[in-house]
Coordinates of C-alpha atoms and ligand atoms in Angstrom, one line a residue:
M1 CA 9.2 179.5 57.0
K2 CA 5.8 178.4 57.9
T3 CA 3.9 175.6 56.3
S4 CA 0.2 175.2 56.9
H5 CA -1.6 172.0 57.8
T6 CA -5.0 173.4 57.9
V7 CA -5.4 175.3 54.6
S8 CA -7.7 173.5 52.3
H9 CA -6.8 174.5 48.8
T10 CA -9.9 172.8 47.5
T11 CA -13.5 173.1 48.5
H12 CA -14.8 170.6 46.0
V13 CA -14.1 167.3 47.7
C14 CA -16.1 164.3 48.7
T15 CA -15.5 163.0 52.3
D16 CA -18.6 161.0 52.8
L17 CA -18.8 157.4 51.8
A18 CA -22.6 157.3 51.5
E19 CA -22.4 160.3 49.2
L20 CA -19.7 158.7 47.1
C21 CA -21.8 155.5 46.7
K22 CA -24.9 157.5 45.7
W23 CA -23.0 159.6 43.2
L24 CA -21.3 156.6 41.6
E25 CA -24.4 154.4 41.9
L26 CA -22.5 151.7 43.9
P27 CA -24.3 148.9 45.8
E28 CA -25.0 149.1 49.5
T29 CA -22.4 146.5 50.2
V30 CA -19.6 148.9 49.1
L31 CA -20.8 151.3 51.7
R32 CA -21.1 148.8 54.4
D33 CA -17.7 147.3 53.6
G34 CA -15.9 150.6 53.8
Q35 CA -17.1 152.2 57.0
K36 CA -14.6 150.9 59.5
A37 CA -11.6 151.6 57.2
A38 CA -12.9 155.1 56.7
D39 CA -12.8 155.6 60.4
E40 CA -9.1 154.9 60.3
L41 CA -8.3 156.9 57.2
P42 CA -11.1 159.1 56.0
L43 CA -12.3 159.2 52.5
F44 CA -11.0 162.3 50.8
V45 CA -11.3 162.8 47.1
P46 CA -11.8 165.9 44.9
L47 CA -14.9 165.8 42.8
S48 CA -12.9 166.4 39.7
F49 CA -11.2 163.0 40.2
L50 CA -14.5 161.4 41.0
R51 CA -16.0 162.6 37.7
R52 CA -13.4 160.5 35.9
M53 CA -14.7 157.3 37.5
E54 CA -17.2 155.0 35.8
R55 CA -20.7 154.9 37.4
G56 CA -21.8 151.6 38.7
N57 CA -18.4 150.0 38.6
P58 CA -17.0 149.0 42.0
K59 CA -13.8 147.9 40.3
D60 CA -13.1 151.3 38.6
P61 CA -9.3 151.7 38.7
L62 CA -9.5 155.3 40.0
L63 CA -12.2 154.4 42.6
L64 CA -10.1 151.5 44.0
Q65 CA -7.3 153.9 44.9
I66 CA -9.4 156.0 47.2
L67 CA -12.2 153.7 48.4
P68 CA -12.0 152.6 52.0
Q69 CA -12.3 148.8 52.2
N70 CA -12.3 146.7 55.4
V71 CA -9.6 144.4 53.9
E72 CA -7.2 147.2 54.9
L73 CA -7.8 146.4 58.5
Q74 CA -6.3 142.9 58.4
S75 CA -3.0 142.9 60.0
I76 CA -0.2 141.2 57.9
A77 CA 3.2 140.7 59.4
E78 CA 5.4 142.2 56.7
F79 CA 3.2 145.2 56.2
T80 CA 4.2 147.8 58.8
T81 CA 3.8 151.5 59.6
D82 CA 7.5 152.1 58.7
P83 CA 8.3 149.9 55.6
V84 CA 11.3 151.9 54.3
G85 CA 13.0 152.1 57.7
E86 CA 13.2 155.9 58.0
G87 CA 11.4 156.0 61.3
S88 CA 8.0 157.4 60.8
R89 CA 8.3 160.7 59.0
A90 CA 7.1 164.1 60.1
P91 CA 6.3 167.1 57.9
N92 CA 9.1 169.7 57.9
E93 CA 11.8 167.0 58.2
I94 CA 14.7 167.1 55.8
L95 CA 15.8 163.7 54.6
R96 CA 19.4 163.2 53.3
K97 CA 19.5 159.7 52.0
Y98 CA 21.1 160.0 48.5
P99 CA 24.3 161.8 47.5
G100 CA 23.7 165.3 46.1
R101 CA 20.0 165.5 46.9
A102 CA 18.0 166.5 49.9
L103 CA 14.3 165.9 50.3
I104 CA 11.9 168.1 52.3
L105 CA 8.7 166.8 53.6
T106 CA 6.9 170.1 53.2
T107 CA 3.5 169.2 54.5
S108 CA 1.4 166.3 55.7
E109 CA -1.5 167.4 53.5
C110 CA -2.5 165.8 50.2
G111 CA -5.1 166.5 47.6
V112 CA -6.5 163.0 48.0
N113 CA -6.2 160.1 50.5
C114 CA -4.7 157.2 48.6
R115 CA -5.4 153.9 50.4
F116 CA -2.0 152.5 49.6
C117 CA 0.1 155.3 50.9
F118 CA 2.6 155.5 53.7
R119 CA 1.2 158.9 54.6
R120 CA -1.6 157.2 56.6
H121 CA 1.0 156.6 59.3
F122 CA 2.5 160.1 59.3
L123 CA 3.7 161.7 62.5
P124 CA 2.2 165.0 63.6
P125 CA 4.0 168.1 62.2
N126 CA 7.4 169.2 63.5
T127 CA 8.1 172.8 64.3
D128 CA 8.7 175.4 61.6
L129 CA 11.0 174.3 58.8
S130 CA 14.5 175.5 58.9
L131 CA 16.6 175.4 55.7
D132 CA 19.9 175.7 57.6
P133 CA 20.8 172.1 57.2
I134 CA 20.6 172.6 53.4
R135 CA 22.5 175.9 53.5
E136 CA 25.3 174.1 55.3
A137 CA 25.4 171.0 53.1
K138 CA 27.4 172.3 50.2
D139 CA 27.4 168.9 48.5
V140 CA 23.6 169.1 48.0
H141 CA 22.7 170.4 44.5
E142 CA 19.1 169.4 44.2
V143 CA 16.3 169.9 46.6
I144 CA 13.2 167.7 46.3
L145 CA 9.9 168.9 47.7
S146 CA 7.8 166.1 48.8
G147 CA 5.2 165.5 51.4
G148 CA 2.3 165.0 51.7
D149 CA 1.9 167.1 48.6
P150 CA 4.0 170.2 48.3
L151 CA 1.3 171.8 46.0
C152 CA -1.0 171.8 49.0
L153 CA 1.1 174.7 50.3
T154 CA -0.5 178.0 49.5
N155 CA 1.0 180.0 46.7
Q156 CA 2.6 182.4 49.2
E157 CA 4.2 179.5 51.2
L158 CA 5.4 177.8 48.0
M159 CA 6.9 181.1 46.7
N160 CA 8.7 181.8 49.9
L161 CA 10.1 178.3 50.0
L162 CA 11.3 178.4 46.4
Y163 CA 12.7 181.8 46.8
E164 CA 14.7 180.9 49.9
L165 CA 16.0 177.8 48.1
S166 CA 17.0 179.8 45.0
L167 CA 19.2 182.0 47.2
I168 CA 21.4 179.1 48.3
P169 CA 24.3 179.1 45.8
H170 CA 25.0 175.4 45.8
I171 CA 21.3 174.5 45.0
R172 CA 21.2 174.2 41.2
R173 CA 17.8 172.4 40.7
I174 CA 14.5 172.1 42.5
R175 CA 12.2 169.1 42.0
I176 CA 8.5 168.9 43.1
H177 CA 6.8 165.6 43.5
S178 CA 3.0 166.0 43.4
R179 CA -0.3 164.3 42.7
L180 CA -2.4 167.4 42.9
P181 CA -2.3 168.4 39.2
I182 CA -3.8 164.9 38.5
V183 CA -6.5 164.8 41.2
D184 CA -7.4 168.5 41.3
P185 CA -6.2 170.1 38.1
E186 CA -7.6 173.5 39.0
R187 CA -4.7 173.9 41.3
V188 CA -2.5 174.4 38.2
D189 CA -3.8 177.9 37.4
G190 CA -2.1 180.9 35.9
K191 CA -0.7 182.0 39.3
L192 CA 0.9 178.7 40.1
I193 CA 2.3 178.4 36.6
N194 CA 3.9 181.8 37.0
I195 CA 5.4 180.9 40.3
L196 CA 6.9 177.6 39.1
G197 CA 8.2 179.3 35.9
T198 CA 10.1 181.9 38.0
F199 CA 12.4 179.3 39.6
L200 CA 13.9 177.4 36.7
P201 CA 15.3 174.9 36.4
L202 CA 12.5 173.3 38.2
Y203 CA 11.3 169.7 37.5
L204 CA 7.9 168.4 38.3
V205 CA 7.3 164.7 38.9
L206 CA 3.6 163.8 38.7
H207 CA 2.2 160.9 40.5
V208 CA -0.2 159.1 38.1
N209 CA -1.3 155.5 38.1
H210 CA -3.9 155.0 35.3
Q211 CA -4.6 156.6 31.9
N212 CA -8.2 157.5 33.0
E213 CA -6.6 160.0 35.4
L214 CA -5.3 161.9 32.3
D215 CA -8.3 163.7 30.9
E216 CA -8.2 166.7 28.6
E217 CA -8.4 169.2 31.4
V218 CA -5.5 167.6 33.3
L219 CA -3.3 167.3 30.1
K220 CA -4.0 170.9 29.0
R221 CA -2.9 172.3 32.3
I222 CA 0.2 170.2 32.5
E223 CA 1.1 171.0 28.9
S224 CA 1.0 174.7 29.8
L225 CA 3.6 174.1 32.4
I226 CA 5.8 172.2 29.9
D227 CA 5.3 175.1 27.5
I228 CA 6.9 177.6 29.9
G229 CA 10.0 175.3 30.4
V230 CA 9.1 173.0 33.3
P231 CA 10.2 169.5 32.4
V232 CA 7.5 167.1 33.6
M233 CA 8.1 163.4 34.5
S234 CA 5.8 160.8 36.0
Q235 CA 5.9 158.2 38.7
T236 CA 3.5 155.3 39.0
V237 CA 2.9 152.8 41.8
L238 CA 2.3 149.3 40.5
L239 CA -1.1 148.4 42.0
R240 CA -3.0 145.1 41.9
G241 CA -6.4 145.6 40.3
V242 CA -5.5 149.1 39.1
N243 CA -2.7 148.9 36.6
D244 CA -1.1 145.5 36.9
D245 CA -1.6 144.4 33.3
L246 CA 0.3 145.1 30.1
E247 CA -2.3 147.0 28.2
T248 CA -3.1 149.3 31.0
L249 CA 0.5 150.2 31.6
Q250 CA 1.2 150.6 28.0
R251 CA -1.8 152.9 27.5
L252 CA -0.7 155.0 30.5
F253 CA 2.9 155.5 29.3
E254 CA 1.9 156.1 25.7
K255 CA -0.5 158.8 26.8
L256 CA 2.1 160.4 29.0
V257 CA 4.8 160.5 26.2
D258 CA 2.2 161.8 23.7
S259 CA 1.9 164.8 26.0
R260 CA 5.7 165.2 26.4
I261 CA 5.6 163.8 30.0
L262 CA 8.5 161.3 30.6
P263 CA 7.8 158.2 32.6
Y264 CA 10.4 158.2 35.3
Y265 CA 9.7 155.6 38.0
L266 CA 7.4 152.6 38.3
H267 CA 7.4 151.9 42.1
Q268 CA 7.0 148.6 43.7
L269 CA 4.5 149.2 46.5
D270 CA 6.0 150.0 49.9
R271 CA 4.7 147.4 52.4
V272 CA 2.6 149.7 54.4
A273 CA 0.1 148.3 56.9
G274 CA -3.3 148.3 55.2
S275 CA -2.1 148.1 51.6
A276 CA -1.4 144.4 51.2
H277 CA -4.3 143.8 48.8
F278 CA -2.6 146.2 46.3
E279 CA 0.7 144.2 46.2
V280 CA 1.9 142.9 42.9
L281 CA 4.6 140.2 43.0
P282 CA 8.0 141.5 41.8
E283 CA 8.3 138.6 39.3
I284 CA 5.1 139.8 37.7
G285 CA 6.3 143.4 37.7
R286 CA 9.6 142.4 36.1
H287 CA 7.8 140.5 33.4
L288 CA 5.5 143.4 32.7
V289 CA 8.4 145.9 32.3
A290 CA 10.3 143.5 30.1
E291 CA 7.3 143.2 27.8
L292 CA 6.9 147.0 27.8
H293 CA 10.5 147.3 26.6
S294 CA 9.7 145.0 23.7
R295 CA 6.7 147.1 22.7
M296 CA 7.8 150.7 23.3
P297 CA 10.7 153.1 22.9
G298 CA 13.1 153.1 25.8
Y299 CA 12.3 156.6 26.9
A300 CA 8.6 155.6 27.3
V301 CA 9.3 152.8 29.9
P302 CA 10.0 153.9 33.4
R303 CA 12.5 152.3 35.7
Y304 CA 11.0 149.7 38.0
V305 CA 12.3 150.4 41.4
R306 CA 11.7 149.8 45.1
E307 CA 12.8 151.5 48.3
V308 CA 15.0 149.3 50.4
A309 CA 15.9 150.3 54.0
G310 CA 19.5 151.4 54.2
E311 CA 20.3 151.4 50.4
S312 CA 21.9 154.5 48.9
C313 CA 19.5 154.8 46.0
K314 CA 16.2 153.5 44.7
V315 CA 17.0 149.9 43.8
P316 CA 16.3 149.1 40.2
F317 CA 14.4 145.8 39.7
C318 CA 15.7 145.1 36.3
Ligands
PLP401 C1 13.2 159.0 46.4 C2 14.0 159.9 47.2 C3 14.9 160.8 46.6 C4 14.9 161.0 45.1 O1 15.5 159.9 44.5 P1 15.8 160.0 42.9 O2 16.3 158.7 42.6 O3 16.7 161.1 42.7 O4 14.5 160.3 42.2 C5 15.6 161.6 47.4 N1 15.6 161.5 48.7 C6 14.8 160.6 49.4 C7 14.9 160.5 50.9 C8 14.0 159.8 48.6 O5 13.2 158.9 49.3
SF4_402 S1 1.5 161.2 49.2 FE1 0.8 160.6 47.1 S2 0.1 158.5 47.3 FE2 0.2 159.4 49.4 S3 -1.9 160.1 49.8 FE3 -0.6 161.8 49.0 S4 -1.1 161.8 46.8 FE4 -1.7 159.8 47.6

């Protein structure tokens, strides 16, 4: 099985900070303040995602997630390149951390470069992926495709992988974690929908952080996946300046359940070097989630969790 690290599934991306600033009518200072950080982790954002940002607003919640800022370069002791203690990860690795489940890092590619992500410290790719460890592990019933973003694989690669997994008798479910349908909804076309619909039961967990990410186009495409029988859930990272207030979170989760998407996890930020300015204190997170519970049905409120090195599951916060 081969995964590709060079295929670019999308040609409609912005990688130039000056261009981004011009397009969004942002002041010179934004450009100047981002250049060094962009050298370290390049700007990379689909135009489709860019169009959902507000012009002239340097604090736009979608912009903040992808905008290089020099504050990232400050070194802060607790923020490291390996915050969840897995050793730095490499694509094509298979992680077995939790009972019954195995996670495959399918690729190092993503449809966007999020500034808060552990992926910025990814190792270079391993050799070709072998599924033998999963074939041998008879106690594994669910395979999680993660990355990077597994939907950055080509259709052919994805189909081969899903097919090979479906041949393993003890694998009963496949789960895909992806942000691509949000940042680049064109990826979810008829062909992809067919492929995913062939390998049921298959769950999709969407990574979505703000309601402005969910425009009509995005929701229409995700709903067509749900229509063919793919259960869709969401995960959100709690991010300072992006979604760390009650109304913003409530609007996001309401919008998700209105479209039949179930909020699954709200993640405490992993303490990745360069992401400190996004951190929300756990006390505040807990308070927000408690308030959400008093305002919304239980199924609309995700579990607030964090990754802890060495623990046998995601640790709930409340
Ligand atoms: C998060 C994660 C999973 C999935 O955990 P769930 O609680 O089932 O969503 C599985 N394996 C690894 C290594 C993970 O980090
Ligand atoms: S893995 Fe998720 S959070 Fe990280 S860059 Fe890719 S899409 Fe963004």
